[in-house]
Amino acid sequence: MNSKKITFISEIGMNHNGNLDLSYELIKQSKLAGANIVKFQLGWRDKSNEINQIDEKRIKQLIDWSEYFEVELMFSIISENAFNLIKKFNFATYKIASRTIKENIKLAHKIINMNKNTIISLGMWDKKKPPFKVNKKIDYLYCVSKYPCFPKDLIYLPKNFSKTYYSGYSDHSIGIETCLLAIARGAHIIEKHFTLDKSDTTIRDHSLSATPEEFRNLVNIGTDIFKKIKIGV
């Protein structure tokens, strides 16, 4: 992605609680809060009786809503079935989750070979070199796969992103402070979970998510920090 501007990803994930119609409001509020991209997960907890069953019809609905609110839609592709489903569409950007890199590297290769812009989280990657060669189509995000992350879990957050192969940061901490710290250290892609109600206990992600107000503060303050860095402050 263009390092001359900052990109904010609203990770809606499964915070629709199995009510896909709630995604309409989540997309709307993400856009109003300043998100450039809204993201869902495809191929995770997606059986007929599970919380995240997204089929072709529902993908088309999410596309329609995202286009209406003029925000980019992106999916994490987590299973082979999800990959076969998403190939029917033409998304600008795809996401590879930390879990996929660890558990299904062959699937990650297939996604990379689509030659689309691809964002990859490395929360479960323990090697010094990245899993794929860095190029203009790939952006890596620093991540810690713990839900939630607390301060001591984040002591290895890059001190200077420009001296690493990371383009940005995928956050699982409570609050927006670590995201702002990452921006101050050179991150230009920020992914943050998004919720309408942090007290919701349907799934664990709500507690570590940003509310619309928090996400708006993240975008406003983060963008200002980013601009100041770019002019040499």
C-alpha atoms as a PDB file:
ATOM      1  CA  MET A   1       0.000   0.000   0.000  1.00  0.00           C
ATOM      2  CA  ASN A   2       1.020   3.594  -0.519  1.00  0.00           C
ATOM      3  CA  SER A   3       3.381   4.533   2.310  1.00  0.00           C
ATOM      4  CA  LYS A   4       2.765   8.227   1.640  1.00  0.00           C
ATOM      5  CA  LYS A   5      -0.621   7.974   3.309  1.00  0.00           C
ATOM      6  CA  ILE A   6      -1.961   6.104   6.305  1.00  0.00           C
ATOM      7  CA  THR A   7      -4.578   3.369   6.001  1.00  0.00           C
ATOM      8  CA  PHE A   8      -7.015   2.485   8.787  1.00  0.00           C
ATOM      9  CA  ILE A   9      -8.684  -0.939   8.676  1.00  0.00           C
ATOM     10  CA  SER A  10     -11.825  -1.528  10.724  1.00  0.00           C
ATOM     11  CA  GLU A  11     -11.730  -5.206  11.652  1.00  0.00           C
ATOM     12  CA  ILE A  12     -15.420  -6.059  11.994  1.00  0.00           C
ATOM     13  CA  GLY A  13     -14.625  -9.759  11.992  1.00  0.00           C
ATOM     14  CA  MET A  14     -17.333 -11.620  13.869  1.00  0.00           C
ATOM     15  CA  ASN A  15     -18.545  -8.643  15.890  1.00  0.00           C
ATOM     16  CA  HIS A  16     -21.818  -8.926  13.998  1.00  0.00           C
ATOM     17  CA  ASN A  17     -22.551 -11.754  16.487  1.00  0.00           C
ATOM     18  CA  GLY A  18     -24.039 -13.959  13.778  1.00  0.00           C
ATOM     19  CA  ASN A  19     -26.542 -11.276  12.775  1.00  0.00           C
ATOM     20  CA  LEU A  20     -25.216 -10.290   9.358  1.00  0.00           C
ATOM     21  CA  ASP A  21     -27.787  -7.498   9.129  1.00  0.00           C
ATOM     22  CA  LEU A  22     -25.918  -5.791  11.969  1.00  0.00           C
ATOM     23  CA  SER A  23     -23.000  -5.535   9.548  1.00  0.00           C
ATOM     24  CA  TYR A  24     -24.832  -2.698   7.796  1.00  0.00           C
ATOM     25  CA  GLU A  25     -24.525  -0.526  10.907  1.00  0.00           C
ATOM     26  CA  LEU A  26     -20.967  -1.692  11.580  1.00  0.00           C
ATOM     27  CA  ILE A  27     -19.924  -0.725   8.041  1.00  0.00           C
ATOM     28  CA  LYS A  28     -21.742   2.603   8.314  1.00  0.00           C
ATOM     29  CA  GLN A  29     -20.194   3.512  11.655  1.00  0.00           C
ATOM     30  CA  SER A  30     -16.735   2.395  10.486  1.00  0.00           C
ATOM     31  CA  LYS A  31     -16.960   4.741   7.527  1.00  0.00           C
ATOM     32  CA  LEU A  32     -18.220   7.615   9.680  1.00  0.00           C
ATOM     33  CA  ALA A  33     -15.312   6.987  12.060  1.00  0.00           C
ATOM     34  CA  GLY A  34     -12.824   7.349   9.207  1.00  0.00           C
ATOM     35  CA  ALA A  35     -11.977   3.772   8.215  1.00  0.00           C
ATOM     36  CA  ASN A  36     -10.527   3.282   4.744  1.00  0.00           C
ATOM     37  CA  ILE A  37     -11.249  -0.463   4.733  1.00  0.00           C
ATOM     38  CA  VAL A  38     -13.766  -2.681   6.533  1.00  0.00           C
ATOM     39  CA  LYS A  39     -12.731  -6.295   7.020  1.00  0.00           C
ATOM     40  CA  PHE A  40     -14.594  -9.535   7.618  1.00  0.00           C
ATOM     41  CA  GLN A  41     -13.390 -13.105   8.094  1.00  0.00           C
ATOM     42  CA  LEU A  42     -14.233 -15.763   5.528  1.00  0.00           C
ATOM     43  CA  GLY A  43     -13.843 -19.429   6.363  1.00  0.00           C
ATOM     44  CA  TRP A  44     -13.700 -19.262  10.167  1.00  0.00           C
ATOM     45  CA  ARG A  45     -16.529 -20.584  12.369  1.00  0.00           C
ATOM     46  CA  ASP A  46     -18.613 -20.684   9.207  1.00  0.00           C
ATOM     47  CA  LYS A  47     -20.645 -23.883   9.415  1.00  0.00           C
ATOM     48  CA  SER A  48     -24.437 -23.665   9.112  1.00  0.00           C
ATOM     49  CA  ASN A  49     -24.940 -23.544  12.886  1.00  0.00           C
ATOM     50  CA  GLU A  50     -22.001 -21.243  13.640  1.00  0.00           C
ATOM     51  CA  ILE A  51     -21.657 -17.501  14.136  1.00  0.00           C
ATOM     52  CA  ASN A  52     -19.889 -16.576  10.902  1.00  0.00           C
ATOM     53  CA  GLN A  53     -21.660 -18.335   8.052  1.00  0.00           C
ATOM     54  CA  ILE A  54     -21.047 -16.056   5.053  1.00  0.00           C
ATOM     55  CA  ASP A  55     -22.118 -17.416   1.676  1.00  0.00           C
ATOM     56  CA  GLU A  56     -22.063 -15.927  -1.815  1.00  0.00           C
ATOM     57  CA  LYS A  57     -25.372 -14.121  -1.293  1.00  0.00           C
ATOM     58  CA  ARG A  58     -24.116 -12.492   1.899  1.00  0.00           C
ATOM     59  CA  ILE A  59     -20.852 -11.464   0.280  1.00  0.00           C
ATOM     60  CA  LYS A  60     -22.849  -9.684  -2.426  1.00  0.00           C
ATOM     61  CA  GLN A  61     -24.851  -7.936   0.281  1.00  0.00           C
ATOM     62  CA  LEU A  62     -21.692  -6.797   2.074  1.00  0.00           C
ATOM     63  CA  ILE A  63     -20.319  -5.526  -1.236  1.00  0.00           C
ATOM     64  CA  ASP A  64     -23.518  -3.570  -1.846  1.00  0.00           C
ATOM     65  CA  TRP A  65     -23.450  -1.962   1.602  1.00  0.00           C
ATOM     66  CA  SER A  66     -19.740  -1.126   1.380  1.00  0.00           C
ATOM     67  CA  GLU A  67     -20.207   0.492  -2.012  1.00  0.00           C
ATOM     68  CA  TYR A  68     -23.141   2.479  -0.650  1.00  0.00           C
ATOM     69  CA  PHE A  69     -21.005   3.874   2.176  1.00  0.00           C
ATOM     70  CA  GLU A  70     -17.999   4.284  -0.156  1.00  0.00           C
ATOM     71  CA  VAL A  71     -15.570   2.205   1.884  1.00  0.00           C
ATOM     72  CA  GLU A  72     -13.388  -0.648   0.656  1.00  0.00           C
ATOM     73  CA  LEU A  73     -14.401  -4.189   1.652  1.00  0.00           C
ATOM     74  CA  MET A  74     -11.773  -6.816   2.439  1.00  0.00           C
ATOM     75  CA  PHE A  75     -11.810 -10.403   3.690  1.00  0.00           C
ATOM     76  CA  SER A  76      -9.385 -12.587   5.571  1.00  0.00           C
ATOM     77  CA  ILE A  77      -9.377 -15.888   3.663  1.00  0.00           C
ATOM     78  CA  ILE A  78      -9.010 -18.675   6.201  1.00  0.00           C
ATOM     79  CA  SER A  79     -10.023 -21.932   4.444  1.00  0.00           C
ATOM     80  CA  GLU A  80      -9.856 -23.594   1.049  1.00  0.00           C
ATOM     81  CA  ASN A  81     -13.628 -23.280   0.706  1.00  0.00           C
ATOM     82  CA  ALA A  82     -13.370 -19.569   1.454  1.00  0.00           C
ATOM     83  CA  PHE A  83     -10.666 -19.231  -1.197  1.00  0.00           C
ATOM     84  CA  ASN A  84     -12.793 -20.965  -3.816  1.00  0.00           C
ATOM     85  CA  LEU A  85     -15.723 -18.725  -2.906  1.00  0.00           C
ATOM     86  CA  ILE A  86     -13.809 -15.448  -2.981  1.00  0.00           C
ATOM     87  CA  LYS A  87     -12.369 -16.207  -6.437  1.00  0.00           C
ATOM     88  CA  LYS A  88     -15.840 -15.528  -7.850  1.00  0.00           C
ATOM     89  CA  PHE A  89     -15.354 -11.854  -6.977  1.00  0.00           C
ATOM     90  CA  ASN A  90     -12.759  -9.219  -7.812  1.00  0.00           C
ATOM     91  CA  PHE A  91     -11.550  -7.575  -4.627  1.00  0.00           C
ATOM     92  CA  ALA A  92      -8.696  -5.070  -4.705  1.00  0.00           C
ATOM     93  CA  THR A  93      -7.042  -6.367  -1.540  1.00  0.00           C
ATOM     94  CA  TYR A  94      -6.972  -9.624   0.398  1.00  0.00           C
ATOM     95  CA  LYS A  95      -5.893 -10.413   3.939  1.00  0.00           C
ATOM     96  CA  ILE A  96      -4.003 -13.451   5.191  1.00  0.00           C
ATOM     97  CA  ALA A  97      -4.443 -14.045   8.908  1.00  0.00           C
ATOM     98  CA  SER A  98      -1.702 -15.119  11.293  1.00  0.00           C
ATOM     99  CA  ARG A  99      -3.441 -18.476  11.732  1.00  0.00           C
ATOM    100  CA  THR A 100      -3.292 -19.196   7.998  1.00  0.00           C
ATOM    101  CA  ILE A 101       0.455 -18.546   7.834  1.00  0.00           C
ATOM    102  CA  LYS A 102       0.989 -21.003  10.680  1.00  0.00           C
ATOM    103  CA  GLU A 103      -1.529 -23.711   9.795  1.00  0.00           C
ATOM    104  CA  ASN A 104      -2.031 -23.572   6.023  1.00  0.00           C
ATOM    105  CA  ILE A 105       0.937 -22.033   4.228  1.00  0.00           C
ATOM    106  CA  LYS A 106      -0.183 -23.675   0.973  1.00  0.00           C
ATOM    107  CA  LEU A 107      -3.395 -21.637   1.084  1.00  0.00           C
ATOM    108  CA  ALA A 108      -1.330 -18.506   1.726  1.00  0.00           C
ATOM    109  CA  HIS A 109       0.689 -19.304  -1.411  1.00  0.00           C
ATOM    110  CA  LYS A 110      -2.532 -19.599  -3.437  1.00  0.00           C
ATOM    111  CA  ILE A 111      -3.719 -16.207  -2.222  1.00  0.00           C
ATOM    112  CA  ILE A 112      -0.348 -14.603  -2.990  1.00  0.00           C
ATOM    113  CA  ASN A 113      -0.392 -16.129  -6.468  1.00  0.00           C
ATOM    114  CA  MET A 114      -3.614 -14.255  -7.280  1.00  0.00           C
ATOM    115  CA  ASN A 115      -1.259 -11.271  -7.680  1.00  0.00           C
ATOM    116  CA  LYS A 116      -3.540  -8.937  -5.723  1.00  0.00           C
ATOM    117  CA  ASN A 117      -2.580  -6.502  -3.000  1.00  0.00           C
ATOM    118  CA  THR A 118      -2.221  -8.716   0.061  1.00  0.00           C
ATOM    119  CA  ILE A 119      -1.917  -7.787   3.722  1.00  0.00           C
ATOM    120  CA  ILE A 120      -0.402 -10.444   5.980  1.00  0.00           C
ATOM    121  CA  SER A 121      -0.474 -10.538   9.787  1.00  0.00           C
ATOM    122  CA  LEU A 122       2.443 -12.336  11.427  1.00  0.00           C
ATOM    123  CA  GLY A 123       1.160 -12.866  14.960  1.00  0.00           C
ATOM    124  CA  MET A 124       2.183 -16.537  14.935  1.00  0.00           C
ATOM    125  CA  TRP A 125       5.356 -16.224  12.849  1.00  0.00           C
ATOM    126  CA  ASP A 126       8.525 -16.871  14.855  1.00  0.00           C
ATOM    127  CA  LYS A 127      11.203 -16.655  12.158  1.00  0.00           C
ATOM    128  CA  LYS A 128      13.430 -13.644  11.469  1.00  0.00           C
ATOM    129  CA  LYS A 129      12.663 -13.510   7.748  1.00  0.00           C
ATOM    130  CA  PRO A 130       9.120 -13.041   6.394  1.00  0.00           C
ATOM    131  CA  PRO A 131       7.302 -16.039   4.847  1.00  0.00           C
ATOM    132  CA  PHE A 132       7.237 -14.428   1.391  1.00  0.00           C
ATOM    133  CA  LYS A 133       9.613 -12.062  -0.351  1.00  0.00           C
ATOM    134  CA  VAL A 134       8.703  -8.435   0.251  1.00  0.00           C
ATOM    135  CA  ASN A 135       7.322  -6.740  -2.853  1.00  0.00           C
ATOM    136  CA  LYS A 136       4.918  -3.979  -3.887  1.00  0.00           C
ATOM    137  CA  LYS A 137       1.920  -6.322  -3.609  1.00  0.00           C
ATOM    138  CA  ILE A 138       2.592  -7.521  -0.053  1.00  0.00           C
ATOM    139  CA  ASP A 139       2.335  -5.627   3.224  1.00  0.00           C
ATOM    140  CA  TYR A 140       3.226  -7.290   6.519  1.00  0.00           C
ATOM    141  CA  LEU A 141       1.629  -6.283   9.816  1.00  0.00           C
ATOM    142  CA  TYR A 142       3.262  -6.745  13.200  1.00  0.00           C
ATOM    143  CA  CYS A 143       0.829  -8.585  15.445  1.00  0.00           C
ATOM    144  CA  VAL A 144       0.641 -10.473  18.729  1.00  0.00           C
ATOM    145  CA  SER A 145      -1.944 -13.257  18.610  1.00  0.00           C
ATOM    146  CA  LYS A 146      -3.263 -12.848  22.122  1.00  0.00           C
ATOM    147  CA  TYR A 147      -6.794 -11.655  22.919  1.00  0.00           C
ATOM    148  CA  PRO A 148      -6.503  -9.179  24.500  1.00  0.00           C
ATOM    149  CA  CYS A 149      -2.878  -8.066  24.538  1.00  0.00           C
ATOM    150  CA  PHE A 150      -1.606  -6.289  27.622  1.00  0.00           C
ATOM    151  CA  PRO A 151       1.410  -3.909  27.773  1.00  0.00           C
ATOM    152  CA  LYS A 152       3.989  -6.571  28.624  1.00  0.00           C
ATOM    153  CA  ASP A 153       2.825  -8.626  25.630  1.00  0.00           C
ATOM    154  CA  LEU A 154       3.900  -5.774  23.351  1.00  0.00           C
ATOM    155  CA  ILE A 155       7.486  -5.143  24.394  1.00  0.00           C
ATOM    156  CA  TYR A 156       8.734  -6.283  20.955  1.00  0.00           C
ATOM    157  CA  LEU A 157       6.597  -3.803  19.027  1.00  0.00           C
ATOM    158  CA  PRO A 158       9.062  -2.397  16.461  1.00  0.00           C
ATOM    159  CA  LYS A 159      10.844   0.716  17.675  1.00  0.00           C
ATOM    160  CA  ASN A 160      11.183   1.912  14.069  1.00  0.00           C
ATOM    161  CA  PHE A 161       8.929   0.273  11.466  1.00  0.00           C
ATOM    162  CA  SER A 162      10.956   1.726   8.588  1.00  0.00           C
ATOM    163  CA  LYS A 163      13.910  -0.459   9.623  1.00  0.00           C
ATOM    164  CA  THR A 164      11.811  -3.646   9.466  1.00  0.00           C
ATOM    165  CA  TYR A 165       9.788  -5.417   6.778  1.00  0.00           C
ATOM    166  CA  TYR A 166       6.563  -4.433   8.565  1.00  0.00           C
ATOM    167  CA  SER A 167       4.288  -1.850   6.929  1.00  0.00           C
ATOM    168  CA  GLY A 168       1.978  -1.593   9.906  1.00  0.00           C
ATOM    169  CA  TYR A 169       0.367  -3.031  12.981  1.00  0.00           C
ATOM    170  CA  SER A 170      -2.642  -5.273  13.638  1.00  0.00           C
ATOM    171  CA  ASP A 171      -3.826  -4.517  17.159  1.00  0.00           C
ATOM    172  CA  HIS A 172      -5.395  -6.738  19.833  1.00  0.00           C
ATOM    173  CA  SER A 173      -4.814  -4.458  22.806  1.00  0.00           C
ATOM    174  CA  ILE A 174      -7.430  -2.582  24.792  1.00  0.00           C
ATOM    175  CA  GLY A 175      -7.654   1.060  23.796  1.00  0.00           C
ATOM    176  CA  ILE A 176      -6.039   2.974  20.927  1.00  0.00           C
ATOM    177  CA  GLU A 177      -2.758   3.961  22.568  1.00  0.00           C
ATOM    178  CA  THR A 178      -0.637   1.158  21.086  1.00  0.00           C
ATOM    179  CA  CYS A 179      -1.945   1.930  17.595  1.00  0.00           C
ATOM    180  CA  LEU A 180      -0.899   5.562  18.047  1.00  0.00           C
ATOM    181  CA  LEU A 181       2.502   4.445  19.317  1.00  0.00           C
ATOM    182  CA  ALA A 182       2.919   2.279  16.208  1.00  0.00           C
ATOM    183  CA  ILE A 183       2.093   5.255  13.962  1.00  0.00           C
ATOM    184  CA  ALA A 184       4.621   7.402  15.829  1.00  0.00           C
ATOM    185  CA  ARG A 185       7.176   4.654  15.128  1.00  0.00           C
ATOM    186  CA  GLY A 186       6.489   4.649  11.405  1.00  0.00           C
ATOM    187  CA  ALA A 187       3.546   2.297  10.783  1.00  0.00           C
ATOM    188  CA  HIS A 188       1.349   3.352   7.855  1.00  0.00           C
ATOM    189  CA  ILE A 189      -1.288   0.592   8.061  1.00  0.00           C
ATOM    190  CA  ILE A 190      -3.332   0.186  11.247  1.00  0.00           C
ATOM    191  CA  GLU A 191      -5.863  -2.589  11.753  1.00  0.00           C
ATOM    192  CA  LYS A 192      -8.124  -2.317  14.798  1.00  0.00           C
ATOM    193  CA  HIS A 193     -11.139  -4.403  15.785  1.00  0.00           C
ATOM    194  CA  PHE A 194     -14.414  -2.459  15.703  1.00  0.00           C
ATOM    195  CA  THR A 195     -17.555  -2.839  17.830  1.00  0.00           C
ATOM    196  CA  LEU A 196     -20.746  -1.025  18.678  1.00  0.00           C
ATOM    197  CA  ASP A 197     -20.626  -2.323  22.278  1.00  0.00           C
ATOM    198  CA  LYS A 198     -17.434  -3.259  24.132  1.00  0.00           C
ATOM    199  CA  SER A 199     -19.427  -4.868  26.946  1.00  0.00           C
ATOM    200  CA  ASP A 200     -20.929  -7.454  24.564  1.00  0.00           C
ATOM    201  CA  THR A 201     -19.761 -10.926  25.638  1.00  0.00           C
ATOM    202  CA  THR A 202     -20.965 -12.891  22.592  1.00  0.00           C
ATOM    203  CA  ILE A 203     -17.331 -13.282  21.493  1.00  0.00           C
ATOM    204  CA  ARG A 204     -14.062 -12.205  23.083  1.00  0.00           C
ATOM    205  CA  ASP A 205     -13.204  -9.635  20.397  1.00  0.00           C
ATOM    206  CA  HIS A 206     -15.646  -6.987  21.615  1.00  0.00           C
ATOM    207  CA  SER A 207     -13.582  -6.117  24.701  1.00  0.00           C
ATOM    208  CA  LEU A 208     -10.446  -5.358  22.685  1.00  0.00           C
ATOM    209  CA  SER A 209     -12.301  -3.492  19.938  1.00  0.00           C
ATOM    210  CA  ALA A 210     -12.679   0.239  19.383  1.00  0.00           C
ATOM    211  CA  THR A 211     -16.060   1.908  19.608  1.00  0.00           C
ATOM    212  CA  PRO A 212     -16.986   4.380  16.856  1.00  0.00           C
ATOM    213  CA  GLU A 213     -15.817   7.272  19.043  1.00  0.00           C
ATOM    214  CA  GLU A 214     -12.516   5.567  19.875  1.00  0.00           C
ATOM    215  CA  PHE A 215     -11.894   4.670  16.239  1.00  0.00           C
ATOM    216  CA  ARG A 216     -12.623   8.254  15.186  1.00  0.00           C
ATOM    217  CA  ASN A 217     -10.111   9.509  17.759  1.00  0.00           C
ATOM    218  CA  LEU A 218      -7.578   6.981  16.467  1.00  0.00           C
ATOM    219  CA  VAL A 219      -8.026   8.191  12.890  1.00  0.00           C
ATOM    220  CA  ASN A 220      -7.928  11.897  13.753  1.00  0.00           C
ATOM    221  CA  ILE A 221      -4.962  11.781  16.112  1.00  0.00           C
ATOM    222  CA  GLY A 222      -3.137   9.086  14.135  1.00  0.00           C
ATOM    223  CA  THR A 223      -3.464  10.995  10.867  1.00  0.00           C
ATOM    224  CA  ASP A 224      -2.109  14.154  12.481  1.00  0.00           C
ATOM    225  CA  ILE A 225       0.878  12.254  13.927  1.00  0.00           C
ATOM    226  CA  PHE A 226       1.533  10.690  10.530  1.00  0.00           C
ATOM    227  CA  LYS A 227       1.427  14.069   8.757  1.00  0.00           C
ATOM    228  CA  LYS A 228       3.798  15.617  11.289  1.00  0.00           C
ATOM    229  CA  ILE A 229       6.295  12.791  10.764  1.00  0.00           C
ATOM    230  CA  LYS A 230       6.067  13.211   6.983  1.00  0.00           C
ATOM    231  CA  ILE A 231       7.034  16.889   7.153  1.00  0.00           C
ATOM    232  CA  GLY A 232       9.936  16.162   9.460  1.00  0.00           C
ATOM    233  CA  VAL A 233       8.587  17.114  12.869  1.00  0.00           C
END
